[in-house]
């Protein structure tokens, strides 16, 4: 059993992180703005938290084995929310002594992303991409045992566990949210991609 700290637990990937984590017998803390959106469970600690408050996050995070973050604001406008979140999380981890972290980013930050990705990155995602990259940089500290997860187009498909994994590149162009969460739980249990940017795809 591990103690896992889940950020973004009410979102598409985050809901699966909670479900799969509990199914595998782990003790979870869901650090969320709206705890009432999550069903209670004896192995789930629900904490109403501020994603941009270092002290509050550090207090809740202390004594956990790993952080799994599926935080992802949906805005495509100019923002620094992702960067600011990454900075807060890295500082909170340093303050409380937790080192292991995985964060969900986006496949469009890979150099080779296919024709559709190449078209969308400088258009639809032109404001999102710099903020996403800045979030990654905040987490990619030598003192942290980080893994950056970059999934491509997300679906609400079933858990398959048939996904492909590649360090530093994108192995496909679609994946279910359930499979992303499954990869993250398994990576928490048996780290195989420390200090790696990982592409996952069905």
mmCIF file of C-alpha atoms in Angstrom:
data_model
loop_
_atom_site.group_PDB
_atom_site.id
_atom_site.type_symbol
_atom_site.label_atom_id
_atom_site.label_comp_id
_atom_site.label_asym_id
_atom_site.label_seq_id
_atom_site.Cartn_x
_atom_site.Cartn_y
_atom_site.Cartn_z
ATOM 1 C CA UNK A 1 0.000 0.000 0.000
ATOM 2 C CA UNK A 2 1.191 3.500 -0.863
ATOM 3 C CA UNK A 3 0.044 6.926 0.259
ATOM 4 C CA UNK A 4 -0.769 8.833 -2.912
ATOM 5 C CA UNK A 5 -1.618 12.541 -3.139
ATOM 6 C CA UNK A 6 -4.015 13.185 -6.021
ATOM 7 C CA UNK A 7 -4.406 16.634 -7.582
ATOM 8 C CA UNK A 8 -7.212 17.193 -10.073
ATOM 9 C CA UNK A 9 -9.237 14.312 -8.628
ATOM 10 C CA UNK A 10 -12.589 15.607 -9.935
ATOM 11 C CA UNK A 11 -11.372 15.834 -13.539
ATOM 12 C CA UNK A 12 -11.483 13.252 -16.308
ATOM 13 C CA UNK A 13 -8.149 11.577 -15.568
ATOM 14 C CA UNK A 14 -8.275 12.361 -11.857
ATOM 15 C CA UNK A 15 -11.494 10.411 -11.300
ATOM 16 C CA UNK A 16 -9.788 7.339 -12.730
ATOM 17 C CA UNK A 17 -6.700 7.930 -10.582
ATOM 18 C CA UNK A 18 -8.922 7.797 -7.512
ATOM 19 C CA UNK A 19 -10.872 4.758 -8.677
ATOM 20 C CA UNK A 20 -7.864 2.706 -9.763
ATOM 21 C CA UNK A 21 -5.797 3.756 -6.752
ATOM 22 C CA UNK A 22 -8.504 2.596 -4.370
ATOM 23 C CA UNK A 23 -9.037 -0.632 -6.304
ATOM 24 C CA UNK A 24 -5.328 -1.392 -5.907
ATOM 25 C CA UNK A 25 -5.515 -0.862 -2.170
ATOM 26 C CA UNK A 26 -3.693 2.434 -1.807
ATOM 27 C CA UNK A 27 -4.435 5.169 0.718
ATOM 28 C CA UNK A 28 -5.310 8.354 -1.151
ATOM 29 C CA UNK A 29 -5.592 12.037 -0.423
ATOM 30 C CA UNK A 30 -7.643 14.023 -2.927
ATOM 31 C CA UNK A 31 -6.595 17.675 -2.744
ATOM 32 C CA UNK A 32 -9.477 19.495 -4.418
ATOM 33 C CA UNK A 33 -11.520 22.689 -4.459
ATOM 34 C CA UNK A 34 -14.832 20.826 -4.218
ATOM 35 C CA UNK A 35 -14.622 17.709 -1.988
ATOM 36 C CA UNK A 36 -18.400 17.214 -2.185
ATOM 37 C CA UNK A 37 -17.987 16.084 -5.808
ATOM 38 C CA UNK A 38 -16.192 12.903 -4.709
ATOM 39 C CA UNK A 39 -17.859 9.947 -3.028
ATOM 40 C CA UNK A 40 -16.398 9.140 0.405
ATOM 41 C CA UNK A 41 -14.313 6.010 0.933
ATOM 42 C CA UNK A 42 -12.562 4.663 4.011
ATOM 43 C CA UNK A 43 -9.153 4.851 2.265
ATOM 44 C CA UNK A 44 -9.748 8.292 0.760
ATOM 45 C CA UNK A 45 -8.985 11.522 2.603
ATOM 46 C CA UNK A 46 -10.751 14.502 1.043
ATOM 47 C CA UNK A 47 -9.005 17.842 1.559
ATOM 48 C CA UNK A 48 -10.326 21.197 0.402
ATOM 49 C CA UNK A 49 -7.155 22.824 -0.835
ATOM 50 C CA UNK A 50 -5.674 25.816 -2.622
ATOM 51 C CA UNK A 51 -3.463 24.851 -5.567
ATOM 52 C CA UNK A 52 -1.546 28.122 -5.304
ATOM 53 C CA UNK A 53 -0.812 28.155 -1.557
ATOM 54 C CA UNK A 54 2.563 26.555 -0.813
ATOM 55 C CA UNK A 55 2.091 26.258 2.948
ATOM 56 C CA UNK A 56 -1.386 24.738 2.773
ATOM 57 C CA UNK A 57 -0.345 22.236 0.133
ATOM 58 C CA UNK A 58 2.827 21.264 1.997
ATOM 59 C CA UNK A 59 0.891 20.566 5.199
ATOM 60 C CA UNK A 60 -1.540 18.280 3.396
ATOM 61 C CA UNK A 61 1.167 16.626 1.298
ATOM 62 C CA UNK A 62 3.544 15.705 4.128
ATOM 63 C CA UNK A 63 4.237 11.975 4.637
ATOM 64 C CA UNK A 64 2.856 10.868 1.256
ATOM 65 C CA UNK A 65 4.860 8.599 -1.041
ATOM 66 C CA UNK A 66 4.063 10.352 -4.302
ATOM 67 C CA UNK A 67 2.073 13.115 -5.983
ATOM 68 C CA UNK A 68 -0.054 12.327 -9.031
ATOM 69 C CA UNK A 69 -1.307 15.487 -10.704
ATOM 70 C CA UNK A 70 -3.998 15.629 -13.368
ATOM 71 C CA UNK A 71 -4.467 19.383 -12.912
ATOM 72 C CA UNK A 72 -5.335 20.968 -16.213
ATOM 73 C CA UNK A 73 -7.296 24.196 -16.602
ATOM 74 C CA UNK A 74 -9.307 24.128 -19.820
ATOM 75 C CA UNK A 75 -8.677 27.695 -20.900
ATOM 76 C CA UNK A 76 -6.776 28.172 -24.163
ATOM 77 C CA UNK A 77 -6.291 31.885 -23.570
ATOM 78 C CA UNK A 78 -3.108 33.522 -22.317
ATOM 79 C CA UNK A 79 -2.544 32.452 -18.729
ATOM 80 C CA UNK A 80 0.149 31.477 -16.233
ATOM 81 C CA UNK A 81 -2.080 29.172 -14.185
ATOM 82 C CA UNK A 82 -0.154 26.040 -15.101
ATOM 83 C CA UNK A 83 3.237 27.616 -14.474
ATOM 84 C CA UNK A 84 2.099 29.033 -11.147
ATOM 85 C CA UNK A 85 0.686 25.663 -10.133
ATOM 86 C CA UNK A 86 3.943 23.898 -11.019
ATOM 87 C CA UNK A 87 5.931 26.419 -8.999
ATOM 88 C CA UNK A 88 3.614 25.999 -5.997
ATOM 89 C CA UNK A 89 3.761 22.203 -6.163
ATOM 90 C CA UNK A 90 7.561 22.078 -6.445
ATOM 91 C CA UNK A 91 7.933 24.476 -3.503
ATOM 92 C CA UNK A 92 5.426 22.523 -1.393
ATOM 93 C CA UNK A 93 7.248 19.273 -2.098
ATOM 94 C CA UNK A 94 10.566 20.813 -1.127
ATOM 95 C CA UNK A 95 9.039 22.176 2.076
ATOM 96 C CA UNK A 96 7.570 18.847 3.228
ATOM 97 C CA UNK A 97 10.252 16.511 1.867
ATOM 98 C CA UNK A 98 8.188 14.534 -0.663
ATOM 99 C CA UNK A 99 10.211 13.848 -3.831
ATOM 100 C CA UNK A 100 8.202 11.632 -6.201
ATOM 101 C CA UNK A 101 5.833 13.407 -8.603
ATOM 102 C CA UNK A 102 4.031 12.717 -11.862
ATOM 103 C CA UNK A 103 2.165 15.423 -13.755
ATOM 104 C CA UNK A 104 -0.054 15.233 -16.816
ATOM 105 C CA UNK A 105 1.031 17.621 -19.545
ATOM 106 C CA UNK A 106 0.219 17.484 -23.283
ATOM 107 C CA UNK A 107 1.537 15.666 -26.338
ATOM 108 C CA UNK A 108 1.663 18.835 -28.429
ATOM 109 C CA UNK A 109 4.911 19.724 -26.653
ATOM 110 C CA UNK A 110 6.692 16.889 -28.469
ATOM 111 C CA UNK A 111 8.565 17.914 -31.608
ATOM 112 C CA UNK A 112 6.933 15.193 -33.719
ATOM 113 C CA UNK A 113 3.173 15.308 -33.174
ATOM 114 C CA UNK A 114 1.660 14.497 -36.536
ATOM 115 C CA UNK A 115 0.013 16.743 -39.089
ATOM 116 C CA UNK A 116 -3.028 17.660 -36.989
ATOM 117 C CA UNK A 117 -0.909 18.479 -33.958
ATOM 118 C CA UNK A 118 1.440 20.568 -36.064
ATOM 119 C CA UNK A 119 -1.546 22.584 -37.296
ATOM 120 C CA UNK A 120 -3.142 23.059 -33.876
ATOM 121 C CA UNK A 121 -0.026 23.918 -31.865
ATOM 122 C CA UNK A 122 0.575 27.378 -33.449
ATOM 123 C CA UNK A 123 -3.152 28.128 -33.698
ATOM 124 C CA UNK A 124 -5.588 26.720 -31.127
ATOM 125 C CA UNK A 125 -2.876 25.858 -28.598
ATOM 126 C CA UNK A 126 -0.579 28.836 -29.196
ATOM 127 C CA UNK A 127 -1.260 30.367 -25.754
ATOM 128 C CA UNK A 128 -1.606 27.095 -23.885
ATOM 129 C CA UNK A 129 1.698 25.585 -25.045
ATOM 130 C CA UNK A 130 4.060 28.111 -23.378
ATOM 131 C CA UNK A 131 2.211 27.843 -20.073
ATOM 132 C CA UNK A 132 2.231 24.032 -20.215
ATOM 133 C CA UNK A 133 5.956 24.011 -20.978
ATOM 134 C CA UNK A 134 6.575 26.417 -18.089
ATOM 135 C CA UNK A 135 4.704 24.066 -15.727
ATOM 136 C CA UNK A 136 6.950 21.222 -16.810
ATOM 137 C CA UNK A 137 10.087 23.272 -16.192
ATOM 138 C CA UNK A 138 8.962 24.098 -12.667
ATOM 139 C CA UNK A 139 8.647 20.380 -11.891
ATOM 140 C CA UNK A 140 11.787 19.157 -13.676
ATOM 141 C CA UNK A 141 14.077 19.887 -10.747
ATOM 142 C CA UNK A 142 17.098 17.766 -9.916
ATOM 143 C CA UNK A 143 15.882 17.358 -6.338
ATOM 144 C CA UNK A 144 12.531 15.907 -7.455
ATOM 145 C CA UNK A 145 11.938 12.384 -8.772
ATOM 146 C CA UNK A 146 9.683 13.563 -11.581
ATOM 147 C CA UNK A 147 7.883 11.984 -14.515
ATOM 148 C CA UNK A 148 6.093 14.134 -17.091
ATOM 149 C CA UNK A 149 3.179 12.330 -18.785
ATOM 150 C CA UNK A 150 2.243 13.700 -22.218
ATOM 151 C CA UNK A 151 -0.898 11.989 -23.575
ATOM 152 C CA UNK A 152 -2.337 12.770 -27.026
ATOM 153 C CA UNK A 153 -6.062 13.173 -27.746
ATOM 154 C CA UNK A 154 -8.041 11.897 -24.748
ATOM 155 C CA UNK A 155 -11.194 9.798 -24.940
ATOM 156 C CA UNK A 156 -13.681 8.448 -22.423
ATOM 157 C CA UNK A 157 -13.004 4.930 -23.630
ATOM 158 C CA UNK A 158 -12.598 1.893 -21.419
ATOM 159 C CA UNK A 159 -9.517 0.849 -19.507
ATOM 160 C CA UNK A 160 -7.536 -1.441 -21.832
ATOM 161 C CA UNK A 161 -4.047 -1.629 -20.295
ATOM 162 C CA UNK A 162 -2.951 -2.146 -23.894
ATOM 163 C CA UNK A 163 -1.338 1.279 -24.214
ATOM 164 C CA UNK A 164 2.157 1.923 -25.538
ATOM 165 C CA UNK A 165 4.822 3.862 -23.649
ATOM 166 C CA UNK A 166 7.770 5.780 -25.088
ATOM 167 C CA UNK A 167 10.300 8.054 -23.411
ATOM 168 C CA UNK A 168 10.770 11.326 -25.251
ATOM 169 C CA UNK A 169 8.310 10.693 -28.069
ATOM 170 C CA UNK A 170 4.666 10.047 -28.872
ATOM 171 C CA UNK A 171 3.838 6.390 -29.703
ATOM 172 C CA UNK A 172 0.310 7.078 -31.006
ATOM 173 C CA UNK A 173 -2.393 9.697 -31.346
ATOM 174 C CA UNK A 174 -5.209 8.759 -28.950
ATOM 175 C CA UNK A 175 -5.638 7.258 -25.472
ATOM 176 C CA UNK A 176 -8.429 6.860 -22.942
ATOM 177 C CA UNK A 177 -8.328 8.843 -19.722
ATOM 178 C CA UNK A 178 -8.607 5.546 -17.858
ATOM 179 C CA UNK A 179 -5.438 4.231 -19.488
ATOM 180 C CA UNK A 180 -3.506 7.406 -18.645
ATOM 181 C CA UNK A 181 -4.525 6.989 -14.998
ATOM 182 C CA UNK A 182 -3.599 3.305 -15.047
ATOM 183 C CA UNK A 183 -0.123 4.117 -16.341
ATOM 184 C CA UNK A 184 0.360 6.706 -13.592
ATOM 185 C CA UNK A 185 -0.712 4.350 -10.806
ATOM 186 C CA UNK A 186 1.576 1.615 -12.117
ATOM 187 C CA UNK A 187 4.445 4.091 -12.475
ATOM 188 C CA UNK A 188 3.908 5.147 -8.859
ATOM 189 C CA UNK A 189 4.030 1.529 -7.733
ATOM 190 C CA UNK A 190 7.063 0.566 -9.833
ATOM 191 C CA UNK A 191 8.979 3.617 -11.075
ATOM 192 C CA UNK A 192 10.463 2.961 -14.512
ATOM 193 C CA UNK A 193 10.514 6.465 -16.018
ATOM 194 C CA UNK A 194 12.237 8.703 -13.479
ATOM 195 C CA UNK A 195 13.378 12.038 -14.911
ATOM 196 C CA UNK A 196 11.653 11.202 -18.199
ATOM 197 C CA UNK A 197 9.058 12.866 -20.412
ATOM 198 C CA UNK A 198 6.783 9.992 -21.381
ATOM 199 C CA UNK A 199 4.389 9.583 -24.281
ATOM 200 C CA UNK A 200 1.505 7.161 -23.706
ATOM 201 C CA UNK A 201 -1.036 6.113 -26.333
ATOM 202 C CA UNK A 202 -3.417 3.231 -27.054
#
